[in-house]
Short mmCIF file of C-alpha atoms in Angstrom, two decimals:
data_model
loop_
_atom_site.label_atom_id
_atom_site.label_comp_id
_atom_site.label_asym_id
_atom_site.label_seq_id
_atom_site.Cartn_x
_atom_site.Cartn_y
_atom_site.Cartn_z
CA UNK A 1 -58.69 -132.79 -80.92
CA UNK A 2 -55.26 -133.68 -82.44
CA UNK A 3 -52.33 -133.19 -79.61
CA UNK A 4 -48.62 -133.53 -79.82
CA UNK A 5 -47.42 -135.36 -76.33
CA UNK A 6 -44.96 -133.96 -73.95
CA UNK A 7 -43.05 -135.68 -70.95
CA UNK A 8 -43.46 -135.76 -67.77
CA UNK A 9 -45.25 -132.28 -67.24
CA UNK A 10 -48.14 -132.03 -69.08
CA UNK A 11 -46.57 -130.09 -71.93
CA UNK A 12 -49.22 -131.35 -74.84
CA UNK A 13 -50.33 -128.79 -76.85
CA UNK A 14 -53.89 -128.87 -79.14
CA UNK A 15 -54.15 -128.54 -82.38
CA UNK A 16 -57.66 -127.52 -84.44
CA UNK A 17 -56.58 -130.18 -86.86
CA UNK A 18 -54.23 -132.02 -90.09
CA UNK A 19 -51.80 -129.78 -92.15
CA UNK A 20 -52.64 -130.08 -95.44
CA UNK A 21 -51.69 -126.56 -97.06
CA UNK A 22 -48.27 -125.79 -98.11
CA UNK A 23 -46.72 -122.82 -96.35
CA UNK A 24 -46.52 -120.25 -98.61
CA UNK A 25 -43.10 -119.49 -96.28
CA UNK A 26 -41.42 -122.71 -98.34
CA UNK A 27 -40.42 -119.79 -101.23
CA UNK A 28 -38.60 -117.92 -99.01
CA UNK A 29 -37.23 -120.80 -96.68
CA UNK A 30 -35.29 -124.01 -96.50
CA UNK A 31 -35.77 -124.42 -93.15
CA UNK A 32 -38.47 -125.45 -91.17
CA UNK A 33 -39.73 -127.03 -87.37
CA UNK A 34 -40.56 -130.75 -88.04
CA UNK A 35 -43.42 -132.37 -86.05
CA UNK A 36 -41.54 -134.00 -82.72
CA UNK A 37 -38.87 -131.82 -82.47
CA UNK A 38 -38.58 -130.28 -78.67
CA UNK A 39 -36.73 -128.34 -76.38
CA UNK A 40 -35.62 -129.89 -72.66
CA UNK A 41 -37.23 -128.26 -69.68
CA UNK A 42 -33.91 -128.91 -67.58
CA UNK A 43 -30.53 -127.08 -68.38
CA UNK A 44 -28.70 -128.89 -65.62
CA UNK A 45 -28.26 -132.50 -65.51
CA UNK A 46 -29.27 -132.79 -61.83
CA UNK A 47 -33.20 -131.43 -62.49
CA UNK A 48 -33.58 -134.32 -65.57
CA UNK A 49 -36.68 -135.89 -65.28
CA UNK A 50 -36.96 -139.04 -66.94
CA UNK A 51 -38.14 -139.13 -70.17
CA UNK A 52 -36.72 -135.78 -69.78
CA UNK A 53 -40.04 -133.34 -69.52
CA UNK A 54 -39.77 -131.04 -72.55
CA UNK A 55 -41.87 -128.67 -75.14
CA UNK A 56 -42.27 -128.63 -78.21
CA UNK A 57 -40.18 -125.95 -80.11
CA UNK A 58 -41.65 -123.12 -82.12
CA UNK A 59 -41.37 -122.19 -85.77
CA UNK A 60 -43.24 -122.19 -89.14
CA UNK A 61 -44.12 -126.18 -90.54
CA UNK A 62 -43.85 -126.76 -94.07
CA UNK A 63 -47.61 -127.89 -93.53
CA UNK A 64 -50.45 -125.16 -92.55
CA UNK A 65 -53.72 -126.31 -91.13
CA UNK A 66 -55.34 -122.70 -92.43
CA UNK A 67 -55.37 -121.51 -95.91
CA UNK A 68 -54.55 -117.98 -95.83
CA UNK A 69 -56.44 -116.33 -98.53
CA UNK A 70 -59.71 -117.49 -96.86
CA UNK A 71 -59.70 -116.31 -93.00
CA UNK A 72 -59.20 -113.04 -91.29
CA UNK A 73 -57.54 -112.47 -88.30
CA UNK A 74 -57.36 -110.69 -84.99
CA UNK A 75 -55.14 -109.21 -82.31
CA UNK A 76 -56.17 -107.64 -78.91
CA UNK A 77 -54.01 -105.86 -76.28
CA UNK A 78 -55.43 -106.52 -72.21
CA UNK A 79 -54.36 -105.25 -69.12
CA UNK A 80 -51.37 -102.07 -68.27
CA UNK A 81 -49.08 -101.34 -70.97
CA UNK A 82 -46.62 -102.45 -71.66
CA UNK A 83 -42.69 -101.38 -73.23
CA UNK A 84 -42.89 -103.71 -76.26
CA UNK A 85 -46.66 -103.71 -76.86
CA UNK A 86 -46.84 -102.22 -80.41
CA UNK A 87 -43.90 -103.42 -81.53
CA UNK A 88 -45.63 -107.34 -81.27
CA UNK A 89 -48.98 -105.57 -82.98
CA UNK A 90 -46.57 -104.69 -85.70
CA UNK A 91 -44.39 -107.98 -85.85
CA UNK A 92 -47.85 -109.87 -86.24
CA UNK A 93 -49.70 -107.71 -88.90
CA UNK A 94 -46.50 -107.44 -90.73
CA UNK A 95 -45.79 -111.82 -90.77
CA UNK A 96 -49.53 -112.35 -91.72
CA UNK A 97 -49.24 -109.98 -94.52
CA UNK A 98 -45.86 -110.03 -95.46
CA UNK A 99 -45.32 -113.86 -95.03
CA UNK A 100 -48.25 -115.62 -95.38
CA UNK A 101 -50.00 -113.78 -97.47
CA UNK A 102 -53.88 -112.56 -95.19
CA UNK A 103 -55.50 -109.78 -96.44
CA UNK A 104 -57.60 -109.04 -93.28
CA UNK A 105 -56.91 -108.21 -90.07
CA UNK A 106 -58.42 -107.30 -87.23
CA UNK A 107 -58.11 -105.31 -84.23
CA UNK A 108 -59.93 -105.72 -81.18
CA UNK A 109 -59.93 -102.11 -79.25
CA UNK A 110 -59.27 -101.20 -75.92
CA UNK A 111 -59.27 -104.95 -74.38
CA UNK A 112 -61.53 -107.85 -74.39
CA UNK A 113 -64.01 -105.48 -74.42
CA UNK A 114 -63.20 -104.26 -77.92
CA UNK A 115 -63.34 -108.33 -78.85
CA UNK A 116 -67.56 -108.73 -77.22
CA UNK A 117 -69.98 -108.23 -80.09
CA UNK A 118 -72.74 -106.26 -76.86
CA UNK A 119 -70.28 -103.60 -76.57
CA UNK A 120 -70.39 -102.45 -80.50
CA UNK A 121 -66.93 -100.95 -80.18
CA UNK A 122 -65.61 -101.36 -83.95
CA UNK A 123 -62.69 -102.92 -84.18
CA UNK A 124 -59.37 -101.62 -86.44
CA UNK A 125 -58.87 -102.85 -90.07
CA UNK A 126 -54.52 -103.16 -89.50
CA UNK A 127 -52.79 -102.55 -92.37
CA UNK A 128 -48.67 -103.06 -92.55
CA UNK A 129 -48.96 -99.24 -93.46
CA UNK A 130 -50.82 -98.29 -90.99
CA UNK A 131 -48.23 -100.46 -88.46
CA UNK A 132 -44.89 -99.02 -89.83
CA UNK A 133 -44.26 -96.50 -87.68
CA UNK A 134 -45.80 -97.42 -84.39
CA UNK A 135 -43.08 -99.16 -82.55
CA UNK A 136 -41.73 -95.60 -82.22
CA UNK A 137 -44.09 -95.21 -80.22
CA UNK A 138 -44.77 -96.72 -76.55
CA UNK A 139 -48.27 -97.71 -75.18
CA UNK A 140 -50.82 -99.69 -77.44
CA UNK A 141 -52.13 -98.67 -81.17
CA UNK A 142 -55.17 -100.72 -79.85
CA UNK A 143 -55.50 -99.77 -76.34
CA UNK A 144 -56.35 -102.04 -73.45
CA UNK A 145 -58.75 -102.45 -70.49
CA UNK A 146 -59.12 -104.62 -68.20
CA UNK A 147 -62.10 -107.36 -66.47
CA UNK A 148 -63.37 -109.98 -68.44
CA UNK A 149 -65.91 -110.83 -70.73
CA UNK A 150 -68.64 -113.80 -72.22
CA UNK A 151 -67.42 -115.76 -74.12
CA UNK A 152 -70.01 -116.36 -75.70
CA UNK A 153 -70.66 -112.86 -76.58
CA UNK A 154 -66.50 -112.61 -78.00
CA UNK A 155 -67.23 -115.81 -79.76
CA UNK A 156 -70.20 -114.00 -82.16
CA UNK A 157 -67.58 -111.20 -82.51
CA UNK A 158 -64.69 -113.53 -84.07
CA UNK A 159 -67.65 -115.42 -85.71
CA UNK A 160 -69.56 -112.25 -87.57
CA UNK A 161 -66.27 -110.71 -89.44
CA UNK A 162 -64.32 -114.42 -89.96
CA UNK A 163 -61.76 -114.43 -88.04
CA UNK A 164 -59.94 -117.66 -87.50
CA UNK A 165 -56.43 -117.17 -85.86
CA UNK A 166 -56.94 -114.95 -82.44
CA UNK A 167 -53.88 -113.23 -80.89
CA UNK A 168 -54.21 -112.45 -76.93
CA UNK A 169 -51.34 -109.90 -75.85
CA UNK A 170 -51.48 -110.01 -72.08
CA UNK A 171 -50.89 -110.98 -68.64
CA UNK A 172 -52.11 -114.00 -66.34
CA UNK A 173 -55.92 -112.76 -66.75
CA UNK A 174 -55.23 -112.24 -70.13
CA UNK A 175 -54.61 -115.58 -70.50
CA UNK A 176 -56.99 -117.09 -68.94
CA UNK A 177 -59.57 -115.79 -70.73
CA UNK A 178 -57.69 -116.79 -73.86
CA UNK A 179 -58.24 -120.55 -72.41
CA UNK A 180 -61.99 -119.79 -71.81
CA UNK A 181 -62.64 -118.62 -74.55
CA UNK A 182 -60.71 -121.65 -76.53
CA UNK A 183 -62.85 -124.34 -74.26
CA UNK A 184 -66.06 -122.09 -76.07
CA UNK A 185 -65.25 -122.41 -79.31
CA UNK A 186 -64.85 -126.32 -78.72
CA UNK A 187 -67.69 -126.74 -77.24
CA UNK A 188 -69.89 -125.55 -80.56
CA UNK A 189 -66.67 -127.49 -82.71
CA UNK A 190 -65.02 -124.45 -84.42
CA UNK A 191 -62.24 -124.27 -86.17
CA UNK A 192 -60.97 -121.42 -84.42
CA UNK A 193 -57.06 -121.00 -83.56
CA UNK A 194 -56.29 -118.50 -80.32
CA UNK A 195 -52.62 -117.55 -79.76
CA UNK A 196 -51.58 -116.43 -76.26
CA UNK A 197 -48.01 -113.92 -76.51
CA UNK A 198 -47.32 -113.09 -72.76
CA UNK A 199 -47.18 -109.97 -72.41
CA UNK A 200 -46.54 -109.01 -68.11
CA UNK A 201 -43.76 -105.99 -67.17
CA UNK A 202 -43.70 -108.37 -63.92
CA UNK A 203 -41.47 -111.00 -65.70
CA UNK A 204 -43.71 -112.98 -62.79
CA UNK A 205 -45.64 -115.64 -66.32
CA UNK A 206 -43.89 -119.05 -65.49
CA UNK A 207 -42.41 -121.20 -67.99
CA UNK A 208 -40.87 -118.24 -70.59
CA UNK A 209 -37.43 -116.74 -68.96
CA UNK A 210 -38.61 -112.77 -70.33
CA UNK A 211 -41.68 -111.61 -70.78
CA UNK A 212 -40.89 -108.99 -73.31
CA UNK A 213 -40.84 -105.32 -71.61
CA UNK A 214 -38.73 -106.05 -68.89
CA UNK A 215 -35.06 -105.15 -70.65
CA UNK A 216 -36.93 -101.71 -70.88
CA UNK A 217 -38.56 -101.69 -67.76
CA UNK A 218 -34.77 -102.05 -65.58
CA UNK A 219 -33.14 -99.56 -67.89
CA UNK A 220 -35.38 -96.64 -67.25
CA UNK A 221 -35.73 -97.88 -63.40
CA UNK A 222 -32.18 -98.17 -63.64
CA UNK A 223 -32.32 -94.41 -64.44
CA UNK A 224 -34.57 -93.27 -61.52
CA UNK A 225 -31.44 -95.19 -59.47
CA UNK A 226 -29.25 -93.07 -60.55
CA UNK A 227 -31.29 -90.50 -59.80
CA UNK A 228 -32.19 -91.45 -56.60
CA UNK A 229 -28.26 -91.87 -56.10
CA UNK A 230 -27.27 -89.02 -57.11
CA UNK A 231 -29.85 -86.96 -54.60
CA UNK A 232 -28.51 -88.53 -51.75
CA UNK A 233 -25.21 -87.96 -51.92
CA UNK A 234 -26.00 -84.63 -52.40
CA UNK A 235 -27.68 -84.42 -48.73
CA UNK A 236 -26.40 -85.40 -45.47
CA UNK A 237 -28.02 -88.33 -44.47
CA UNK A 238 -29.90 -88.51 -47.67
CA UNK A 239 -32.43 -90.69 -48.56
CA UNK A 240 -33.35 -92.02 -52.55
CA UNK A 241 -35.91 -94.20 -52.30
CA UNK A 242 -37.48 -95.64 -55.40
CA UNK A 243 -40.62 -97.66 -55.52
CA UNK A 244 -40.60 -99.51 -58.77
CA UNK A 245 -43.32 -101.80 -60.32
CA UNK A 246 -43.76 -105.33 -58.87
CA UNK A 247 -46.91 -105.80 -57.64
CA UNK A 248 -46.08 -109.89 -56.35
CA UNK A 249 -42.51 -110.71 -58.07
CA UNK A 250 -39.74 -108.01 -57.93
CA UNK A 251 -37.86 -108.97 -60.61
CA UNK A 252 -37.35 -105.05 -62.18
CA UNK A 253 -36.07 -104.55 -58.66
CA UNK A 254 -34.37 -106.51 -58.83
CA UNK A 255 -32.12 -106.40 -61.76
CA UNK A 256 -32.15 -102.83 -61.84
CA UNK A 257 -30.56 -103.43 -58.74
CA UNK A 258 -27.65 -105.11 -59.98
CA UNK A 259 -27.28 -102.72 -63.12
CA UNK A 260 -27.26 -99.81 -60.98
CA UNK A 261 -24.89 -101.52 -57.67
CA UNK A 262 -25.41 -98.22 -55.95
CA UNK A 263 -28.62 -99.63 -54.01
CA UNK A 264 -28.03 -100.29 -51.04
CA UNK A 265 -31.68 -101.58 -49.59
CA UNK A 266 -33.40 -103.98 -52.69
CA UNK A 267 -37.23 -104.71 -51.17
CA UNK A 268 -39.25 -107.08 -52.79
CA UNK A 269 -42.62 -109.08 -52.32
CA UNK A 270 -40.86 -112.60 -52.17
CA UNK A 271 -38.18 -111.45 -49.17
CA UNK A 272 -40.58 -110.53 -46.23
CA UNK A 273 -38.91 -107.39 -43.97
CA UNK A 274 -39.82 -106.11 -40.77
CA UNK A 275 -39.94 -102.46 -40.51
CA UNK A 276 -38.06 -102.85 -37.29
CA UNK A 277 -35.47 -104.55 -38.51
CA UNK A 278 -35.00 -102.75 -42.11
CA UNK A 279 -34.88 -99.26 -39.96
CA UNK A 280 -32.18 -100.00 -37.70
CA UNK A 281 -30.20 -101.01 -40.85
CA UNK A 282 -30.60 -98.16 -42.40
CA UNK A 283 -29.75 -96.48 -39.44
CA UNK A 284 -26.90 -97.81 -38.95
CA UNK A 285 -25.88 -96.80 -42.69
CA UNK A 286 -26.55 -93.32 -42.16
CA UNK A 287 -24.36 -93.66 -39.23
CA UNK A 288 -21.64 -95.09 -41.11
CA UNK A 289 -21.86 -93.64 -44.81
CA UNK A 290 -24.49 -90.42 -44.53
CA UNK A 291 -26.41 -91.77 -47.50
CA UNK A 292 -28.43 -94.79 -49.19
CA UNK A 293 -30.21 -95.28 -51.50
CA UNK A 294 -33.62 -97.68 -51.34
CA UNK A 295 -35.15 -99.89 -54.54
CA UNK A 296 -38.45 -100.79 -53.59
CA UNK A 297 -40.82 -102.88 -55.63
CA UNK A 298 -44.86 -102.06 -55.17
CA UNK A 299 -45.64 -105.36 -53.77
CA UNK A 300 -42.85 -105.52 -51.11
CA UNK A 301 -44.05 -105.39 -47.29
CA UNK A 302 -48.31 -104.76 -47.96
CA UNK A 303 -48.66 -107.25 -44.20
CA UNK A 304 -47.26 -104.00 -42.41
CA UNK A 305 -49.80 -101.82 -43.80
CA UNK A 306 -53.45 -101.99 -42.56
CA UNK A 307 -56.29 -101.55 -44.52
CA UNK A 308 -58.98 -102.99 -46.43
CA UNK A 309 -58.82 -105.97 -49.21
CA UNK A 310 -59.54 -104.47 -52.69
CA UNK A 311 -60.35 -105.69 -56.05
CA UNK A 312 -59.80 -103.93 -59.58
CA UNK A 313 -62.25 -104.95 -62.44
CA UNK A 314 -59.41 -108.12 -63.08
CA UNK A 315 -59.94 -109.65 -59.64
CA UNK A 316 -56.57 -108.41 -58.79
CA UNK A 317 -55.30 -106.97 -55.51
CA UNK A 318 -55.32 -102.65 -55.05
CA UNK A 319 -52.13 -102.65 -53.30
CA UNK A 320 -51.50 -100.15 -50.62
CA UNK A 321 -48.99 -97.30 -51.35
CA UNK A 322 -46.04 -98.38 -49.82
CA UNK A 323 -44.04 -96.19 -50.36
CA UNK A 324 -45.47 -93.67 -48.50
CA UNK A 325 -45.47 -95.39 -46.21
CA UNK A 326 -41.88 -96.59 -46.07
CA UNK A 327 -41.03 -92.22 -46.21
CA UNK A 328 -43.49 -91.64 -43.74
CA UNK A 329 -42.11 -94.12 -41.69
CA UNK A 330 -38.13 -93.38 -42.24
CA UNK A 331 -39.10 -89.85 -41.35
CA UNK A 332 -41.06 -90.52 -38.16
CA UNK A 333 -38.07 -92.89 -37.18
CA UNK A 334 -35.36 -90.56 -37.58
CA UNK A 335 -37.64 -88.05 -35.71
CA UNK A 336 -37.58 -89.16 -33.45
CA UNK A 337 -34.11 -89.97 -33.01
CA UNK A 338 -32.83 -86.50 -33.22
CA UNK A 339 -31.54 -87.65 -37.05
CA UNK A 340 -32.11 -85.01 -38.88
CA UNK A 341 -32.49 -86.84 -42.86
CA UNK A 342 -33.35 -85.71 -46.28
CA UNK A 343 -36.36 -87.88 -48.15
CA UNK A 344 -35.76 -88.01 -52.03
CA UNK A 345 -39.23 -89.81 -52.98
CA UNK A 346 -39.14 -91.25 -56.62
CA UNK A 347 -41.98 -93.65 -58.56
CA UNK A 348 -41.49 -93.46 -62.25
CA UNK A 349 -43.93 -96.66 -62.51
CA UNK A 350 -46.24 -95.27 -65.29
CA UNK A 351 -43.03 -93.50 -67.36
CA UNK A 352 -41.28 -96.69 -66.85
CA UNK A 353 -44.49 -98.57 -68.80
CA UNK A 354 -45.52 -95.86 -70.98
CA UNK A 355 -41.74 -95.92 -73.60
CA UNK A 356 -40.45 -97.52 -76.15
CA UNK A 357 -39.71 -101.14 -76.08
CA UNK A 358 -35.50 -100.74 -76.12
CA UNK A 359 -33.49 -102.29 -79.30
CA UNK A 360 -33.53 -105.57 -76.71
CA UNK A 361 -36.93 -105.65 -76.57
CA UNK A 362 -37.24 -104.78 -79.92
CA UNK A 363 -35.73 -107.09 -81.16
CA UNK A 364 -37.19 -110.01 -78.94
CA UNK A 365 -40.71 -108.78 -80.11
CA UNK A 366 -40.44 -109.52 -83.15
CA UNK A 367 -40.03 -112.56 -82.76
CA UNK A 368 -42.33 -113.52 -80.12
CA UNK A 369 -44.75 -112.10 -83.04
CA UNK A 370 -43.55 -114.27 -85.71
CA UNK A 371 -43.59 -117.29 -83.41
CA UNK A 372 -47.45 -116.43 -82.51
CA UNK A 373 -48.19 -116.68 -86.50
CA UNK A 374 -46.95 -119.54 -87.40
CA UNK A 375 -48.11 -121.81 -84.38
CA UNK A 376 -51.49 -119.58 -85.60
CA UNK A 377 -51.17 -120.82 -88.86
CA UNK A 378 -50.36 -124.37 -88.06
CA UNK A 379 -53.96 -124.52 -86.36
CA UNK A 380 -52.61 -124.77 -82.39
CA UNK A 381 -54.69 -123.50 -80.62
CA UNK A 382 -54.99 -122.60 -76.29
CA UNK A 383 -51.20 -122.67 -76.14
CA UNK A 384 -48.67 -119.57 -75.34
CA UNK A 385 -45.46 -118.95 -77.68
CA UNK A 386 -42.25 -119.32 -75.16
CA UNK A 387 -39.07 -119.45 -74.53
CA UNK A 388 -37.23 -121.44 -72.19
CA UNK A 389 -33.52 -122.70 -73.04
CA UNK A 390 -32.78 -120.48 -75.91
CA UNK A 391 -35.17 -121.51 -78.06
CA UNK A 392 -38.31 -119.83 -78.63
CA UNK A 393 -41.62 -123.01 -77.64
CA UNK A 394 -45.10 -123.55 -77.56
CA UNK A 395 -46.57 -123.89 -73.79
CA UNK A 396 -49.75 -124.93 -73.55
CA UNK A 397 -51.77 -122.26 -71.79
CA UNK A 398 -53.35 -124.30 -68.46
CA UNK A 399 -49.80 -125.02 -67.55
CA UNK A 400 -48.42 -121.08 -67.75
CA UNK A 401 -50.70 -119.91 -64.96
CA UNK A 402 -50.57 -123.07 -63.05
CA UNK A 403 -49.12 -120.59 -60.64
CA UNK A 404 -46.83 -117.55 -61.06
CA UNK A 405 -42.94 -116.69 -60.93
CA UNK A 406 -41.63 -115.32 -58.20
CA UNK A 407 -37.30 -114.68 -56.93
CA UNK A 408 -36.63 -117.09 -55.41
CA UNK A 409 -35.05 -116.31 -52.05
CA UNK A 410 -31.82 -119.49 -52.67
CA UNK A 411 -31.41 -118.30 -56.21
CA UNK A 412 -28.49 -117.35 -57.67
CA UNK A 413 -30.58 -113.95 -58.59
CA UNK A 414 -31.13 -113.38 -54.63
CA UNK A 415 -28.19 -113.89 -53.42
CA UNK A 416 -26.46 -111.25 -56.39
CA UNK A 417 -27.87 -108.89 -54.76
CA UNK A 418 -27.74 -108.95 -51.54
CA UNK A 419 -23.47 -109.18 -52.05
CA UNK A 420 -24.48 -106.21 -53.92
CA UNK A 421 -26.25 -104.73 -51.46
CA UNK A 422 -24.56 -105.65 -48.32
CA UNK A 423 -28.24 -105.69 -46.94
CA UNK A 424 -28.56 -107.87 -43.62
CA UNK A 425 -30.70 -111.02 -44.21
CA UNK A 426 -33.69 -111.78 -42.44
CA UNK A 427 -34.31 -107.89 -41.90
#
């Protein structure tokens, strides 16, 4: 396997072999990315390493590894729904079809289950005509699922169909599954490329500044917070409590709080709080202003709820319902105090994740799909498309899945949240 060297971090990208075919895009464009083009990881002088750590710059190469007329490609979407999934599918299909002339593109249905030969789920044959309008709809044309499949089972299906490039759209678990698939492909010495396109509504994948769908999710979450604010102000001692998505990372909740600016308490998984401290601060707010809005990430305060830990099909911990827990705890607290309150609890989770992408995310998804195709055609593998320091990049999956991205309580983002809400530190 050939590699492209990175900096001190292991940012090298695996390549299937020398690129010997002229890129058909040479008839459409003048600018191509030369091997060796890099993007700095550091954005500030005091973060620079020596030598500086860099990512490989994404984009089309003049020479490509695969002959587009001789291969089939596949795409699979895994995990929960997210705004922009259909936009990514559409972008990949349109780029493969119109830019590279690939004739056979398979859409594997219901996640990795549809990729496994033993499951017997027939793939869709994706064409530009089939996908031309799907970006107007939420969800995914291909369906999705959770849970691992055997790499050997999936490779059997890829070989049956002559698929040489697989695009895996999903989060941390999907990317790990894609990397496991690559390891088995390499053991068999097969020329099959696997490219990850990071999809996580929680924005919790490292080395990508923003995952697709997050801008749409924040926009929809802001609408829920606006409704909660109206409800809270409409009653004496009114409380609007909104639970938003964010299992381990509270980015949606934090950004929606800043976009709304009427939120008084922002509770996220990265910043623990005590029930007593929160209730005391909420009581003080009601006594002075007689209404309050609470933005709550679903993964916040899990340590406050008793009960056994269970897991889903992908091995993820099933969260306890912090929204209902907090609603009941608030009610009990003010009943004991003899203080009359009105609580409106709003949980828009599935509405937020299943809507079509907004314009910002649609544009972003188009670029992610295009760069994924360029990377696959050049023979790169075991990587995801990233976006870093205002450039699209190639990120090794192993690096992207090394740890989860979370809000740093010392970051400017969280300091802005504290300033906007006025909530006390260390509740």
